[in-house]
Amino acid sequence: MSDARIPEDIPMAAADVRLDQASRRRERAAISLLVILVLALLGITPVANHALAHSGILLPAYATAVLMCDVVTAVLLFSLFSVHAWPPLHILAMGYLFAGLTMAPWTLSFPEIAAELGFSAPGLQSTAWFGALRRLAFPAFVLAYAIMKRSADTADHRDPSRLRLIWTCTAAAVLAAASATWLIFTNADSLPRFMVDERHVAALWQYVPMASVLLCLAAMGWLWSGKRHRLDIWVMVALATWLVEIILLAYVSGGTRFTVGWWAGRLCGLASSSVVLVALLADTAALHARLARALTAERRAREARVSSLEALSASVAHEVNQPVASMITNANAGLRWLERNPPELDETRAALQRIVHDGDRIGRIIRGIRAVFDRGENRRHAIDPNRLVEDCMAEWRRDAHRAGISVELQLDPIAPKVWANPVQFQQVVTNLISNAIQAMQIEHQGPKTLRVSTDRDAAGDLRIVVQDSGPGVPAEVGDRVFEPFYTTKQGGMGMGLMFCRAVVEAHGGRLSVSDVTPRGARFEFTIPAQDLPEADERGRS
Ligand code: ADP
């Protein structure tokens, strides 16, 4: 029987359904913790029966700590359930809540504590009965969680009944704990005998730890055999610590209260109650840190976007105004040529041609801007960069040959495939190659070489370099080549590199330019390597 599909976004419960490396580390940490516990258990065994004095403060302090841990764990699990709507979580939360609530009457039923608080204990059997309730209920709830986990359907985030379910479960747990308390307190003397006196257990008691151990082992086995995730690992550690507690309380210390073994068992009980709580808190803290980092990055990106948008709109206004003004001048001139007698048709035709040329330029500017803002996320595929670079180069080889440029392709077979929009990716490489060829055609001395390489950078991402032996980009110009409308070419648009950078950044990468000695420019960009689906792999569109 396999696990049903678990919602992918439950941080604690399902973020790493496939046990990734971090989960394996967590499993190793959990196993080391258990080894330490078993060693401690062995170390305590020889002195386990040594009687210690009953401390008036220690027992209520212990019970309060366990109660708080259990209740806070339940609250965190319920809040996870309210967000992720994954049904097994509320069963586990109920288990923690019920187990936690039984701690209050358990403590109050101790004759010593009842006496200190000024009322008489409800009877010799009540403490053991509350203990039994906790011992059996918690592993039973965990077993129910483990069983439900396998058949639970995918979370339904639109289900509006989640809050109602949380309140129903909370009320049910509180009601069950209150009813049990009332029943045990009022019938303490007629309950089957678990204790022979205030310190020693009766033979009947032995069935309780035995049943608890069996429930624990069943729950652990069920969790271990299915698909495990982060939460399960820590629930299993809680159960294992719980087992050690039972062994210490029931077997090593022979059920005698206030011995070294008994107190060590209580310590294990506290550890068992806090394991999942600590794990949940650590996860929540990590989540908050990630969220804060993401928000800061998002704010910075938004600010950068706003300022580059301002720069872009100013440049667009400047670039478009000029052809529009020239179109108006030419149109007025055309009208004047037509009003002449006879009309100057040749001059009018020339004015109209200039208008067409300016209109065409505005059209190209608008197409360029649209291309920059098209992130093309819906059209991404797994791309083999080497094939794509070869295809791009094939289109330019003849021009390069005609211009006397020797082309060197250095395509590393370990260059990673990337998830990208093939059309945009190809336009970026093509732009860089055509710029390099054009740069080497202008007053060039010495050998002309175009080198295009692919490889994997230190971070394991794809790196593509287009390097030429042209005049290079002067240091004082530097990054300005990526600004909109920066051009040194006659009839240039100055939008190519802006487009390249926008595309590379939309793919999560970086594009930069540097100078080459003795001469030339080197444009380098990276695209993050990701785990790619095997299907749908292409070198180009
Ligand atoms: P355009 O090609 O229309 O000028 P680009 O944005 O592609 O627009 O290029 C902007 C400017 O960057 C170019 O005009 C040129 O001055 C400079 N440039 C681009 N590539 C190179 C290169 N390989 N070598 C030297 N300068 C370059």
PDB file of N, CA and C in Angstrom, residues 160-196:
ATOM      1  N   PRO A 160     -13.743  25.182   3.198  1.00  0.00           N
ATOM      2  CA  PRO A 160     -13.950  26.208   4.219  1.00  0.00           C
ATOM      3  C   PRO A 160     -14.184  25.608   5.603  1.00  0.00           C
ATOM      4  N   SER A 161     -14.313  24.251   5.686  1.00  0.00           N
ATOM      5  CA  SER A 161     -14.681  23.648   6.970  1.00  0.00           C
ATOM      6  C   SER A 161     -13.476  23.395   7.869  1.00  0.00           C
ATOM      7  N   ARG A 162     -12.284  23.843   7.429  1.00  0.00           N
ATOM      8  CA  ARG A 162     -11.078  23.557   8.220  1.00  0.00           C
ATOM      9  C   ARG A 162     -11.143  24.123   9.622  1.00  0.00           C
ATOM     10  N   LEU A 163     -11.573  25.391   9.714  1.00  0.00           N
ATOM     11  CA  LEU A 163     -11.610  26.034  11.034  1.00  0.00           C
ATOM     12  C   LEU A 163     -12.614  25.344  11.941  1.00  0.00           C
ATOM     13  N   ARG A 164     -13.762  24.970  11.322  1.00  0.00           N
ATOM     14  CA  ARG A 164     -14.783  24.274  12.107  1.00  0.00           C
ATOM     15  C   ARG A 164     -14.218  22.959  12.632  1.00  0.00           C
ATOM     16  N   LEU A 165     -13.476  22.267  11.764  1.00  0.00           N
ATOM     17  CA  LEU A 165     -12.895  20.977  12.169  1.00  0.00           C
ATOM     18  C   LEU A 165     -11.899  21.166  13.324  1.00  0.00           C
ATOM     19  N   ILE A 166     -11.097  22.234  13.244  1.00  0.00           N
ATOM     20  CA  ILE A 166     -10.118  22.496  14.313  1.00  0.00           C
ATOM     21  C   ILE A 166     -10.844  22.718  15.634  1.00  0.00           C
ATOM     22  N   TRP A 167     -11.914  23.527  15.588  1.00  0.00           N
ATOM     23  CA  TRP A 167     -12.646  23.782  16.839  1.00  0.00           C
ATOM     24  C   TRP A 167     -13.335  22.519  17.341  1.00  0.00           C
ATOM     25  N   THR A 168     -13.860  21.697  16.431  1.00  0.00           N
ATOM     26  CA  THR A 168     -14.521  20.445  16.846  1.00  0.00           C
ATOM     27  C   THR A 168     -13.504  19.512  17.505  1.00  0.00           C
ATOM     28  N   CYS A 169     -12.328  19.382  16.867  1.00  0.00           N
ATOM     29  CA  CYS A 169     -11.292  18.497  17.422  1.00  0.00           C
ATOM     30  C   CYS A 169     -10.845  19.002  18.800  1.00  0.00           C
ATOM     31  N   THR A 170     -10.633  20.309  18.907  1.00  0.00           N
ATOM     32  CA  THR A 170     -10.188  20.867  20.189  1.00  0.00           C
ATOM     33  C   THR A 170     -11.245  20.594  21.250  1.00  0.00           C
ATOM     34  N   ALA A 171     -12.516  20.853  20.908  1.00  0.00           N
ATOM     35  CA  ALA A 171     -13.589  20.641  21.883  1.00  0.00           C
ATOM     36  C   ALA A 171     -13.659  19.168  22.256  1.00  0.00           C
ATOM     37  N   ALA A 172     -13.493  18.269  21.252  1.00  0.00           N
ATOM     38  CA  ALA A 172     -13.583  16.833  21.529  1.00  0.00           C
ATOM     39  C   ALA A 172     -12.465  16.407  22.477  1.00  0.00           C
ATOM     40  N   ALA A 173     -11.230  16.916  22.221  1.00  0.00           N
ATOM     41  CA  ALA A 173     -10.099  16.535  23.085  1.00  0.00           C
ATOM     42  C   ALA A 173     -10.312  17.050  24.505  1.00  0.00           C
ATOM     43  N   VAL A 174     -10.756  18.299  24.627  1.00  0.00           N
ATOM     44  CA  VAL A 174     -10.965  18.877  25.965  1.00  0.00           C
ATOM     45  C   VAL A 174     -12.081  18.119  26.684  1.00  0.00           C
ATOM     46  N   LEU A 175     -13.155  17.832  25.942  1.00  0.00           N
ATOM     47  CA  LEU A 175     -14.297  17.131  26.539  1.00  0.00           C
ATOM     48  C   LEU A 175     -13.885  15.733  27.001  1.00  0.00           C
ATOM     49  N   ALA A 176     -13.117  15.036  26.142  1.00  0.00           N
ATOM     50  CA  ALA A 176     -12.681  13.673  26.482  1.00  0.00           C
ATOM     51  C   ALA A 176     -11.806  13.716  27.730  1.00  0.00           C
ATOM     52  N   ALA A 177     -10.855  14.674  27.801  1.00  0.00           N
ATOM     53  CA  ALA A 177      -9.971  14.762  28.965  1.00  0.00           C
ATOM     54  C   ALA A 177     -10.780  15.118  30.215  1.00  0.00           C
ATOM     55  N   ALA A 178     -11.748  16.036  30.067  1.00  0.00           N
ATOM     56  CA  ALA A 178     -12.554  16.446  31.227  1.00  0.00           C
ATOM     57  C   ALA A 178     -13.422  15.290  31.716  1.00  0.00           C
ATOM     58  N   SER A 179     -14.037  14.548  30.778  1.00  0.00           N
ATOM     59  CA  SER A 179     -14.900  13.425  31.180  1.00  0.00           C
ATOM     60  C   SER A 179     -14.074  12.360  31.880  1.00  0.00           C
ATOM     61  N   ALA A 180     -12.883  12.061  31.301  1.00  0.00           N
ATOM     62  CA  ALA A 180     -12.032  11.033  31.916  1.00  0.00           C
ATOM     63  C   ALA A 180     -11.639  11.470  33.326  1.00  0.00           C
ATOM     64  N   THR A 181     -11.311  12.758  33.477  1.00  0.00           N
ATOM     65  CA  THR A 181     -10.921  13.273  34.799  1.00  0.00           C
ATOM     66  C   THR A 181     -12.076  13.097  35.789  1.00  0.00           C
ATOM     67  N   TRP A 182     -13.260  13.471  35.350  1.00  0.00           N
ATOM     68  CA  TRP A 182     -14.426  13.361  36.233  1.00  0.00           C
ATOM     69  C   TRP A 182     -14.674  11.895  36.604  1.00  0.00           C
ATOM     70  N   LEU A 183     -14.626  11.013  35.597  1.00  0.00           N
ATOM     71  CA  LEU A 183     -14.876   9.581  35.857  1.00  0.00           C
ATOM     72  C   LEU A 183     -13.854   9.009  36.829  1.00  0.00           C
ATOM     73  N   ILE A 184     -12.584   9.343  36.592  1.00  0.00           N
ATOM     74  CA  ILE A 184     -11.519   8.769  37.442  1.00  0.00           C
ATOM     75  C   ILE A 184     -11.599   9.379  38.856  1.00  0.00           C
ATOM     76  N   PHE A 185     -11.801  10.686  38.938  1.00  0.00           N
ATOM     77  CA  PHE A 185     -11.864  11.320  40.262  1.00  0.00           C
ATOM     78  C   PHE A 185     -13.052  10.803  41.082  1.00  0.00           C
ATOM     79  N   THR A 186     -14.188  10.567  40.397  1.00  0.00           N
ATOM     80  CA  THR A 186     -15.375  10.177  41.171  1.00  0.00           C
ATOM     81  C   THR A 186     -15.436   8.678  41.445  1.00  0.00           C
ATOM     82  N   ASN A 187     -14.706   7.875  40.636  1.00  0.00           N
ATOM     83  CA  ASN A 187     -14.782   6.419  40.832  1.00  0.00           C
ATOM     84  C   ASN A 187     -13.429   5.820  41.222  1.00  0.00           C
ATOM     85  N   ALA A 188     -12.540   6.656  41.783  1.00  0.00           N
ATOM     86  CA  ALA A 188     -11.167   6.203  42.031  1.00  0.00           C
ATOM     87  C   ALA A 188     -11.118   4.903  42.838  1.00  0.00           C
ATOM     88  N   ASP A 189     -11.995   4.768  43.815  1.00  0.00           N
ATOM     89  CA  ASP A 189     -11.893   3.587  44.691  1.00  0.00           C
ATOM     90  C   ASP A 189     -12.427   2.324  44.035  1.00  0.00           C
ATOM     91  N   SER A 190     -13.341   2.498  43.087  1.00  0.00           N
ATOM     92  CA  SER A 190     -13.909   1.282  42.479  1.00  0.00           C
ATOM     93  C   SER A 190     -13.182   0.883  41.197  1.00  0.00           C
ATOM     94  N   LEU A 191     -12.162   1.660  40.777  1.00  0.00           N
ATOM     95  CA  LEU A 191     -11.425   1.315  39.544  1.00  0.00           C
ATOM     96  C   LEU A 191     -10.530   0.092  39.789  1.00  0.00           C
ATOM     97  N   PRO A 192     -10.309  -0.737  38.733  1.00  0.00           N
ATOM     98  CA  PRO A 192      -9.376  -1.871  38.901  1.00  0.00           C
ATOM     99  C   PRO A 192      -8.042  -1.369  39.458  1.00  0.00           C
ATOM    100  N   ARG A 193      -7.390  -2.206  40.266  1.00  0.00           N
ATOM    101  CA  ARG A 193      -6.229  -1.741  41.034  1.00  0.00           C
ATOM    102  C   ARG A 193      -4.938  -1.781  40.196  1.00  0.00           C
ATOM    103  N   PHE A 194      -4.371  -0.602  39.960  1.00  0.00           N
ATOM    104  CA  PHE A 194      -3.072  -0.506  39.281  1.00  0.00           C
ATOM    105  C   PHE A 194      -1.946  -0.350  40.306  1.00  0.00           C
ATOM    106  N   MET A 195      -2.285   0.090  41.540  1.00  0.00           N
ATOM    107  CA  MET A 195      -1.265   0.347  42.566  1.00  0.00           C
ATOM    108  C   MET A 195      -1.559  -0.494  43.802  1.00  0.00           C
ATOM    109  N   VAL A 196      -0.471  -1.006  44.424  1.00  0.00           N
ATOM    110  CA  VAL A 196      -0.688  -1.696  45.710  1.00  0.00           C
ATOM    111  C   VAL A 196      -0.548  -0.693  46.858  1.00  0.00           C
TER     112      VAL A 196
END
